[in-house]
Every structure is written in C-alpha cells, then in structure tokens.
Amino acid sequence: MKSDVLEIINAVNVLYENPKCELMFSSNYELLVAVILSAQCTDKRVNQVTSELFKEYNTPEKMITLSQDELENKIRSCGFFHNKAKHILEASRDLIEKFNGEIPSDKEKLKALAGVGEKTANVVLATAFGEPAIAVDTHVFRVSNRLGLANSKDVFKTQKQLEKVLPKELWIKFHYALVLHGRYVCKSQNPNCKECKLNKLCKFYQKGDKYVSW
Ligand code: SF4
C-alpha cells in the first residue's frame, strides 16, 4: 500500500475513534426503512419522520396496513415520497412472504427487496449484522475521492477501490467516519478545508484543485 494512503487511513482512524450511524432505529426492520427514507434526505429529517412513524408502524406486518397514500403522507417531508412509500410497502410484503418478516443477512437477498440497492444493502449488512461492508453514499463518495483514497467518478468503482485499499476490519468504521467527515467538515459546496484535520494529507487540498461539488 502506498505510504500516503496509509497515512490517510491512520489519520482518519485516529480522528474518528468510534463513529456511529446517526439514523435512529431499534430493530433491523426499522433500520431498513430508515435507510430507504434517507436517500437524498438528511438523517435528521429521517429521524423526525421515523420517530412518529415507528410509534405505530414498526414491523412489516403493521406497515402494510397503511395504504400507499397514507404512507406517503407520513413520509412526505423526506422527499421522493411516492417511490419511497412504494418501496417500503413492497419490501415489507416481500419480507413477510419470503423471509418470515425478518431482515435477511445475505446481500443478494437484501438486494432483491424493493428499494434496496448496493448501498442500502451494505448499510444494513454492516449496521444490523456487523458484516464487513462499505456503503458508498454521497458523503463517502465525495470524501474518499477528494482525500485520494479512491479515484473514480463512479460510485461502484469507488466502493471497489475502497475495498481494495482499506483493511477489511476497517470497512464498517470507515463508512461511518467518512459519512461524518462529509456531513460536518468536507461538505459538498463549502468544504471547511482550513479547519479540516486531514488537510495536510488531502489530495485536493494539497494540489489546490478546484473542488468538485459532488
Ligand atoms: S481538506 Fe478539504 S477537501 Fe480535503 S478532506 Fe478536508 S475538507 Fe475535504
């Protein structure tokens, strides 16, 4: 492994000692619903919505008692509410019919559920089951490419590059760490590079490149 990449890995590892998922959930099913809702939406907003939604609808069986319109109204502020409601209801029916209402711990089975792609499956695998997985969301994608841990404009290729460069035991931790760094420091439009504790190692900052507003 290149020494500069190793330095970045060590620095992130120290900076984010114990990073955690900021979505609130109390079961694997709640986690899945929260992750589906989090697409193009902040965790803060998702937590506001789910804190009400999960009071009554916290299992697939209870969720499917809602009509599409009723669920849309409850999740409207998360954006893309039509598709999100459709996916949550379809995934809930699939969970009941195929998996006895339980969330499967197998990636391909997860990805067969409505609304669950590579990123969502990886978040669930890592967060619910502690399985090594790197979910590349918008923050992980942006930060890892700016730092120089990855070098791709493609999300899936970025995931593969991160899997190659990071020790497997750090995959889960780095997903959370890069999400937090992207959310609070390395923002899309105005990265706080002067205050960033990784700036001495950051490829974009050191090269003085124009920031790409991913
Ligand atoms: S120096 Fe700037 S671009 Fe690099 S990781 Fe920090 S905030 Fe992001």
PDB file of C-alpha atoms and ligand atoms in Angstrom:
ATOM      1  CA  MET A   1       0.000   0.000   0.000  1.00  0.00           C
ATOM      2  CA  LYS A   2       1.280   3.492  -0.830  1.00  0.00           C
ATOM      3  CA  SER A   3       2.578   5.385   2.207  1.00  0.00           C
ATOM      4  CA  ASP A   4       0.349   8.432   1.565  1.00  0.00           C
ATOM      5  CA  VAL A   5      -2.752   6.235   1.523  1.00  0.00           C
ATOM      6  CA  LEU A   6      -1.593   4.534   4.703  1.00  0.00           C
ATOM      7  CA  GLU A   7      -1.135   7.944   6.326  1.00  0.00           C
ATOM      8  CA  ILE A   8      -4.696   8.945   5.401  1.00  0.00           C
ATOM      9  CA  ILE A   9      -6.081   5.681   6.760  1.00  0.00           C
ATOM     10  CA  ASN A  10      -4.219   6.157  10.036  1.00  0.00           C
ATOM     11  CA  ALA A  11      -5.300   9.796  10.336  1.00  0.00           C
ATOM     12  CA  VAL A  12      -8.997   9.018   9.732  1.00  0.00           C
ATOM     13  CA  ASN A  13      -8.762   6.124  12.136  1.00  0.00           C
ATOM     14  CA  VAL A  14      -7.452   8.391  14.895  1.00  0.00           C
ATOM     15  CA  LEU A  15      -9.737  11.329  14.112  1.00  0.00           C
ATOM     16  CA  TYR A  16     -12.895   9.222  14.271  1.00  0.00           C
ATOM     17  CA  GLU A  17     -12.305   6.873  17.142  1.00  0.00           C
ATOM     18  CA  ASN A  18     -15.792   5.447  17.416  1.00  0.00           C
ATOM     19  CA  PRO A  19     -18.011   6.756  14.595  1.00  0.00           C
ATOM     20  CA  LYS A  20     -21.646   5.692  14.583  1.00  0.00           C
ATOM     21  CA  CYS A  21     -24.651   5.674  12.290  1.00  0.00           C
ATOM     22  CA  GLU A  22     -26.792   8.750  13.034  1.00  0.00           C
ATOM     23  CA  LEU A  23     -30.068   7.169  11.946  1.00  0.00           C
ATOM     24  CA  MET A  24     -32.287   6.181  14.885  1.00  0.00           C
ATOM     25  CA  PHE A  25     -33.742   2.677  14.919  1.00  0.00           C
ATOM     26  CA  SER A  26     -34.488  -0.078  17.381  1.00  0.00           C
ATOM     27  CA  SER A  27     -34.757  -3.117  15.098  1.00  0.00           C
ATOM     28  CA  ASN A  28     -33.310  -4.325  11.810  1.00  0.00           C
ATOM     29  CA  TYR A  29     -36.635  -3.599  10.120  1.00  0.00           C
ATOM     30  CA  GLU A  30     -36.642  -0.008  11.386  1.00  0.00           C
ATOM     31  CA  LEU A  31     -33.071   0.346  10.135  1.00  0.00           C
ATOM     32  CA  LEU A  32     -34.042  -0.835   6.653  1.00  0.00           C
ATOM     33  CA  VAL A  33     -36.964   1.601   6.465  1.00  0.00           C
ATOM     34  CA  ALA A  34     -34.798   4.465   7.755  1.00  0.00           C
ATOM     35  CA  VAL A  35     -32.090   3.755   5.167  1.00  0.00           C
ATOM     36  CA  ILE A  36     -34.659   3.673   2.339  1.00  0.00           C
ATOM     37  CA  LEU A  37     -36.012   7.010   3.578  1.00  0.00           C
ATOM     38  CA  SER A  38     -32.522   8.519   3.836  1.00  0.00           C
ATOM     39  CA  ALA A  39     -31.915   8.603   0.058  1.00  0.00           C
ATOM     40  CA  GLN A  40     -31.496  12.285  -0.894  1.00  0.00           C
ATOM     41  CA  CYS A  41     -32.543  13.289   2.624  1.00  0.00           C
ATOM     42  CA  THR A  42     -30.747  14.192   5.842  1.00  0.00           C
ATOM     43  CA  ASP A  43     -30.588  11.734   8.738  1.00  0.00           C
ATOM     44  CA  LYS A  44     -32.021  14.479  10.949  1.00  0.00           C
ATOM     45  CA  ARG A  45     -35.167  14.706   8.839  1.00  0.00           C
ATOM     46  CA  VAL A  46     -35.471  10.924   8.611  1.00  0.00           C
ATOM     47  CA  ASN A  47     -35.223  10.673  12.400  1.00  0.00           C
ATOM     48  CA  GLN A  48     -38.007  13.254  12.790  1.00  0.00           C
ATOM     49  CA  VAL A  49     -40.248  11.285  10.451  1.00  0.00           C
ATOM     50  CA  THR A  50     -39.481   7.823  11.816  1.00  0.00           C
ATOM     51  CA  SER A  51     -39.850   8.902  15.451  1.00  0.00           C
ATOM     52  CA  GLU A  52     -43.563   9.338  14.631  1.00  0.00           C
ATOM     53  CA  LEU A  53     -43.931   6.584  12.023  1.00  0.00           C
ATOM     54  CA  PHE A  54     -42.378   3.835  14.149  1.00  0.00           C
ATOM     55  CA  LYS A  55     -44.679   4.546  17.119  1.00  0.00           C
ATOM     56  CA  GLU A  56     -47.311   2.505  15.303  1.00  0.00           C
ATOM     57  CA  TYR A  57     -45.714   1.071  12.183  1.00  0.00           C
ATOM     58  CA  ASN A  58     -42.501  -0.612  13.258  1.00  0.00           C
ATOM     59  CA  THR A  59     -42.909  -4.076  11.714  1.00  0.00           C
ATOM     60  CA  PRO A  60     -43.612  -5.189   8.140  1.00  0.00           C
ATOM     61  CA  GLU A  61     -46.982  -6.562   9.249  1.00  0.00           C
ATOM     62  CA  LYS A  62     -48.043  -3.217  10.721  1.00  0.00           C
ATOM     63  CA  MET A  63     -46.560  -1.207   7.838  1.00  0.00           C
ATOM     64  CA  ILE A  64     -48.629  -2.969   5.179  1.00  0.00           C
ATOM     65  CA  THR A  65     -51.832  -1.965   6.964  1.00  0.00           C
ATOM     66  CA  LEU A  66     -51.115   1.511   5.542  1.00  0.00           C
ATOM     67  CA  SER A  67     -52.250   2.373   2.054  1.00  0.00           C
ATOM     68  CA  GLN A  68     -49.772   3.911  -0.382  1.00  0.00           C
ATOM     69  CA  ASP A  69     -51.425   7.329   0.129  1.00  0.00           C
ATOM     70  CA  GLU A  70     -51.387   7.056   3.909  1.00  0.00           C
ATOM     71  CA  LEU A  71     -47.693   6.146   3.987  1.00  0.00           C
ATOM     72  CA  GLU A  72     -46.849   8.896   1.504  1.00  0.00           C
ATOM     73  CA  ASN A  73     -48.455  11.440   3.800  1.00  0.00           C
ATOM     74  CA  LYS A  74     -46.428  10.228   6.766  1.00  0.00           C
ATOM     75  CA  ILE A  75     -43.070  10.357   4.952  1.00  0.00           C
ATOM     76  CA  ARG A  76     -43.727  13.294   2.626  1.00  0.00           C
ATOM     77  CA  SER A  77     -41.039  15.564   4.116  1.00  0.00           C
ATOM     78  CA  CYS A  78     -38.296  13.023   3.280  1.00  0.00           C
ATOM     79  CA  GLY A  79     -38.727  13.763  -0.429  1.00  0.00           C
ATOM     80  CA  PHE A  80     -39.299  11.257  -3.237  1.00  0.00           C
ATOM     81  CA  PHE A  81     -42.155  10.085  -1.031  1.00  0.00           C
ATOM     82  CA  HIS A  82     -44.086   8.307  -3.759  1.00  0.00           C
ATOM     83  CA  ASN A  83     -41.268   5.912  -4.663  1.00  0.00           C
ATOM     84  CA  LYS A  84     -40.089   5.563  -1.075  1.00  0.00           C
ATOM     85  CA  ALA A  85     -43.585   4.605   0.109  1.00  0.00           C
ATOM     86  CA  LYS A  86     -43.930   2.145  -2.779  1.00  0.00           C
ATOM     87  CA  HIS A  87     -40.569   0.542  -1.982  1.00  0.00           C
ATOM     88  CA  ILE A  88     -41.248   0.330   1.770  1.00  0.00           C
ATOM     89  CA  LEU A  89     -44.615  -1.356   1.201  1.00  0.00           C
ATOM     90  CA  GLU A  90     -43.263  -3.748  -1.443  1.00  0.00           C
ATOM     91  CA  ALA A  91     -40.213  -4.622   0.645  1.00  0.00           C
ATOM     92  CA  SER A  92     -42.444  -5.181   3.693  1.00  0.00           C
ATOM     93  CA  ARG A  93     -44.691  -7.579   1.738  1.00  0.00           C
ATOM     94  CA  ASP A  94     -41.612  -9.426   0.435  1.00  0.00           C
ATOM     95  CA  LEU A  95     -40.207  -9.712   3.942  1.00  0.00           C
ATOM     96  CA  ILE A  96     -43.440 -11.284   5.178  1.00  0.00           C
ATOM     97  CA  GLU A  97     -43.874 -13.623   2.212  1.00  0.00           C
ATOM     98  CA  LYS A  98     -40.261 -14.717   1.711  1.00  0.00           C
ATOM     99  CA  PHE A  99     -38.418 -14.148   4.972  1.00  0.00           C
ATOM    100  CA  ASN A 100     -40.963 -14.622   7.730  1.00  0.00           C
ATOM    101  CA  GLY A 101     -40.867 -10.895   8.456  1.00  0.00           C
ATOM    102  CA  GLU A 102     -37.127 -10.958   9.257  1.00  0.00           C
ATOM    103  CA  ILE A 103     -34.392  -8.957   7.549  1.00  0.00           C
ATOM    104  CA  PRO A 104     -32.089 -11.366   5.668  1.00  0.00           C
ATOM    105  CA  SER A 105     -28.348 -11.150   6.344  1.00  0.00           C
ATOM    106  CA  ASP A 106     -27.452 -12.116   2.787  1.00  0.00           C
ATOM    107  CA  LYS A 107     -26.568  -9.335   0.352  1.00  0.00           C
ATOM    108  CA  GLU A 108     -28.272 -10.800  -2.693  1.00  0.00           C
ATOM    109  CA  LYS A 109     -31.473 -11.464  -0.736  1.00  0.00           C
ATOM    110  CA  LEU A 110     -31.409  -7.911   0.579  1.00  0.00           C
ATOM    111  CA  LYS A 111     -30.896  -6.516  -2.920  1.00  0.00           C
ATOM    112  CA  ALA A 112     -33.896  -8.496  -4.135  1.00  0.00           C
ATOM    113  CA  LEU A 113     -36.112  -6.337  -1.878  1.00  0.00           C
ATOM    114  CA  ALA A 114     -37.790  -3.286  -3.399  1.00  0.00           C
ATOM    115  CA  GLY A 115     -35.789  -0.105  -2.969  1.00  0.00           C
ATOM    116  CA  VAL A 116     -32.664  -1.914  -1.809  1.00  0.00           C
ATOM    117  CA  GLY A 117     -29.554  -1.422  -3.925  1.00  0.00           C
ATOM    118  CA  GLU A 118     -25.888  -1.981  -3.246  1.00  0.00           C
ATOM    119  CA  LYS A 119     -25.553   0.974  -0.858  1.00  0.00           C
ATOM    120  CA  THR A 120     -28.633   0.202   1.232  1.00  0.00           C
ATOM    121  CA  ALA A 121     -27.733  -3.486   1.416  1.00  0.00           C
ATOM    122  CA  ASN A 122     -24.246  -2.611   2.620  1.00  0.00           C
ATOM    123  CA  VAL A 123     -25.519  -0.229   5.301  1.00  0.00           C
ATOM    124  CA  VAL A 124     -27.887  -2.916   6.601  1.00  0.00           C
ATOM    125  CA  LEU A 125     -25.236  -5.647   6.486  1.00  0.00           C
ATOM    126  CA  ALA A 126     -22.726  -3.500   8.354  1.00  0.00           C
ATOM    127  CA  THR A 127     -25.070  -1.870  10.844  1.00  0.00           C
ATOM    128  CA  ALA A 128     -27.502  -4.688  11.599  1.00  0.00           C
ATOM    129  CA  PHE A 129     -25.180  -7.671  11.298  1.00  0.00           C
ATOM    130  CA  GLY A 130     -21.654  -6.280  11.722  1.00  0.00           C
ATOM    131  CA  GLU A 131     -20.716  -7.743   8.328  1.00  0.00           C
ATOM    132  CA  PRO A 132     -17.730  -6.021   6.683  1.00  0.00           C
ATOM    133  CA  ALA A 133     -19.234  -3.745   4.029  1.00  0.00           C
ATOM    134  CA  ILE A 134     -18.549  -0.266   2.698  1.00  0.00           C
ATOM    135  CA  ALA A 135     -21.661   1.615   1.719  1.00  0.00           C
ATOM    136  CA  VAL A 136     -20.715   4.409  -0.664  1.00  0.00           C
ATOM    137  CA  ASP A 137     -23.253   7.164  -0.212  1.00  0.00           C
ATOM    138  CA  THR A 138     -22.807  10.726  -1.429  1.00  0.00           C
ATOM    139  CA  HIS A 139     -20.521  11.623   1.519  1.00  0.00           C
ATOM    140  CA  VAL A 140     -18.290   8.552   1.287  1.00  0.00           C
ATOM    141  CA  PHE A 141     -18.022   9.033  -2.462  1.00  0.00           C
ATOM    142  CA  ARG A 142     -17.068  12.702  -2.208  1.00  0.00           C
ATOM    143  CA  VAL A 143     -14.671  12.484   0.730  1.00  0.00           C
ATOM    144  CA  SER A 144     -12.834   9.357  -0.372  1.00  0.00           C
ATOM    145  CA  ASN A 145     -12.208  10.829  -3.827  1.00  0.00           C
ATOM    146  CA  ARG A 146     -11.160  14.217  -2.502  1.00  0.00           C
ATOM    147  CA  LEU A 147      -8.798  12.679   0.016  1.00  0.00           C
ATOM    148  CA  GLY A 148      -7.270  10.345  -2.535  1.00  0.00           C
ATOM    149  CA  LEU A 149      -8.423   7.052  -1.029  1.00  0.00           C
ATOM    150  CA  ALA A 150     -10.274   6.486  -4.294  1.00  0.00           C
ATOM    151  CA  ASN A 151     -10.074   7.931  -7.764  1.00  0.00           C
ATOM    152  CA  SER A 152     -13.256   7.412  -9.701  1.00  0.00           C
ATOM    153  CA  LYS A 153     -16.365   9.237 -10.821  1.00  0.00           C
ATOM    154  CA  ASP A 154     -18.323   6.023 -10.473  1.00  0.00           C
ATOM    155  CA  VAL A 155     -19.864   5.020  -7.134  1.00  0.00           C
ATOM    156  CA  PHE A 156     -19.452   1.277  -7.567  1.00  0.00           C
ATOM    157  CA  LYS A 157     -15.828   1.625  -8.719  1.00  0.00           C
ATOM    158  CA  THR A 158     -15.178   3.847  -5.694  1.00  0.00           C
ATOM    159  CA  GLN A 159     -16.579   1.106  -3.456  1.00  0.00           C
ATOM    160  CA  LYS A 160     -14.307  -1.476  -5.107  1.00  0.00           C
ATOM    161  CA  GLN A 161     -11.266   0.814  -4.741  1.00  0.00           C
ATOM    162  CA  LEU A 162     -12.037   1.388  -1.056  1.00  0.00           C
ATOM    163  CA  GLU A 163     -12.471  -2.346  -0.505  1.00  0.00           C
ATOM    164  CA  LYS A 164      -9.044  -2.868  -2.051  1.00  0.00           C
ATOM    165  CA  VAL A 165      -7.217  -0.165  -0.146  1.00  0.00           C
ATOM    166  CA  LEU A 166      -8.796  -0.480   3.300  1.00  0.00           C
ATOM    167  CA  PRO A 167      -8.192  -3.407   5.636  1.00  0.00           C
ATOM    168  CA  LYS A 168     -11.431  -5.380   5.881  1.00  0.00           C
ATOM    169  CA  GLU A 169     -11.694  -4.812   9.622  1.00  0.00           C
ATOM    170  CA  LEU A 170     -11.928  -1.057   8.952  1.00  0.00           C
ATOM    171  CA  TRP A 171     -14.663  -1.162   6.320  1.00  0.00           C
ATOM    172  CA  ILE A 172     -17.568  -0.536   8.675  1.00  0.00           C
ATOM    173  CA  LYS A 173     -15.740   2.099  10.692  1.00  0.00           C
ATOM    174  CA  PHE A 174     -14.599   3.974   7.571  1.00  0.00           C
ATOM    175  CA  HIS A 175     -18.088   4.112   6.167  1.00  0.00           C
ATOM    176  CA  TYR A 176     -19.325   5.897   9.294  1.00  0.00           C
ATOM    177  CA  ALA A 177     -16.174   8.038   9.611  1.00  0.00           C
ATOM    178  CA  LEU A 178     -16.318   9.286   6.012  1.00  0.00           C
ATOM    179  CA  VAL A 179     -20.057   9.958   6.315  1.00  0.00           C
ATOM    180  CA  LEU A 180     -19.445  12.120   9.398  1.00  0.00           C
ATOM    181  CA  HIS A 181     -16.496  13.905   7.791  1.00  0.00           C
ATOM    182  CA  GLY A 182     -18.557  14.650   4.688  1.00  0.00           C
ATOM    183  CA  ARG A 183     -21.577  15.758   6.656  1.00  0.00           C
ATOM    184  CA  TYR A 184     -19.829  18.156   9.036  1.00  0.00           C
ATOM    185  CA  VAL A 185     -16.458  19.133   7.501  1.00  0.00           C
ATOM    186  CA  CYS A 186     -15.944  18.128   3.869  1.00  0.00           C
ATOM    187  CA  LYS A 187     -19.267  19.452   2.647  1.00  0.00           C
ATOM    188  CA  SER A 188     -20.220  19.322  -0.992  1.00  0.00           C
ATOM    189  CA  GLN A 189     -20.225  23.055  -1.752  1.00  0.00           C
ATOM    190  CA  ASN A 190     -18.130  24.574   1.012  1.00  0.00           C
ATOM    191  CA  PRO A 191     -15.639  22.126   2.452  1.00  0.00           C
ATOM    192  CA  ASN A 192     -14.054  23.544   5.583  1.00  0.00           C
ATOM    193  CA  CYS A 193     -10.523  22.771   4.424  1.00  0.00           C
ATOM    194  CA  LYS A 194      -8.787  25.287   6.679  1.00  0.00           C
ATOM    195  CA  GLU A 195     -10.157  23.606   9.786  1.00  0.00           C
ATOM    196  CA  CYS A 196     -10.028  20.080   8.389  1.00  0.00           C
ATOM    197  CA  LYS A 197      -7.663  17.910  10.393  1.00  0.00           C
ATOM    198  CA  LEU A 198      -6.920  15.863   7.292  1.00  0.00           C
ATOM    199  CA  ASN A 199      -5.893  18.797   5.085  1.00  0.00           C
ATOM    200  CA  LYS A 200      -2.157  18.067   5.165  1.00  0.00           C
ATOM    201  CA  LEU A 201      -2.889  14.675   3.632  1.00  0.00           C
ATOM    202  CA  CYS A 202      -5.753  15.606   1.326  1.00  0.00           C
ATOM    203  CA  LYS A 203      -5.016  15.246  -2.366  1.00  0.00           C
ATOM    204  CA  PHE A 204      -7.380  18.000  -3.480  1.00  0.00           C
ATOM    205  CA  TYR A 205      -6.300  20.468  -0.815  1.00  0.00           C
ATOM    206  CA  GLN A 206      -2.610  19.865  -1.370  1.00  0.00           C
ATOM    207  CA  LYS A 207      -2.903  20.158  -5.129  1.00  0.00           C
ATOM    208  CA  GLY A 208      -5.064  23.260  -4.802  1.00  0.00           C
ATOM    209  CA  ASP A 209      -7.531  21.672  -7.198  1.00  0.00           C
ATOM    210  CA  LYS A 210     -10.970  23.091  -7.732  1.00  0.00           C
ATOM    211  CA  TYR A 211     -13.391  21.289  -5.516  1.00  0.00           C
ATOM    212  CA  VAL A 212     -15.831  19.102  -7.291  1.00  0.00           C
ATOM    213  CA  SER A 213     -19.235  19.638  -5.720  1.00  0.00           C
ATOM    214  CA  TRP A 214     -20.294  16.013  -5.593  1.00  0.00           C
TER     215      TRP A 214
HETATM  216  S1  SF4 B   1      -9.002  19.216   3.186  1.00  0.00           S
HETATM  217 FE1  SF4 B   1     -10.944  19.921   2.350  1.00  0.00          FE
HETATM  218  S2  SF4 B   1     -11.376  18.603   0.586  1.00  0.00           S
HETATM  219 FE2  SF4 B   1      -9.798  17.597   1.848  1.00  0.00          FE
HETATM  220  S3  SF4 B   1     -10.939  16.225   3.216  1.00  0.00           S
HETATM  221 FE3  SF4 B   1     -10.611  18.130   4.304  1.00  0.00          FE
HETATM  222  S4  SF4 B   1     -12.456  19.361   3.914  1.00  0.00           S
HETATM  223 FE4  SF4 B   1     -12.384  17.693   2.385  1.00  0.00          FE
END
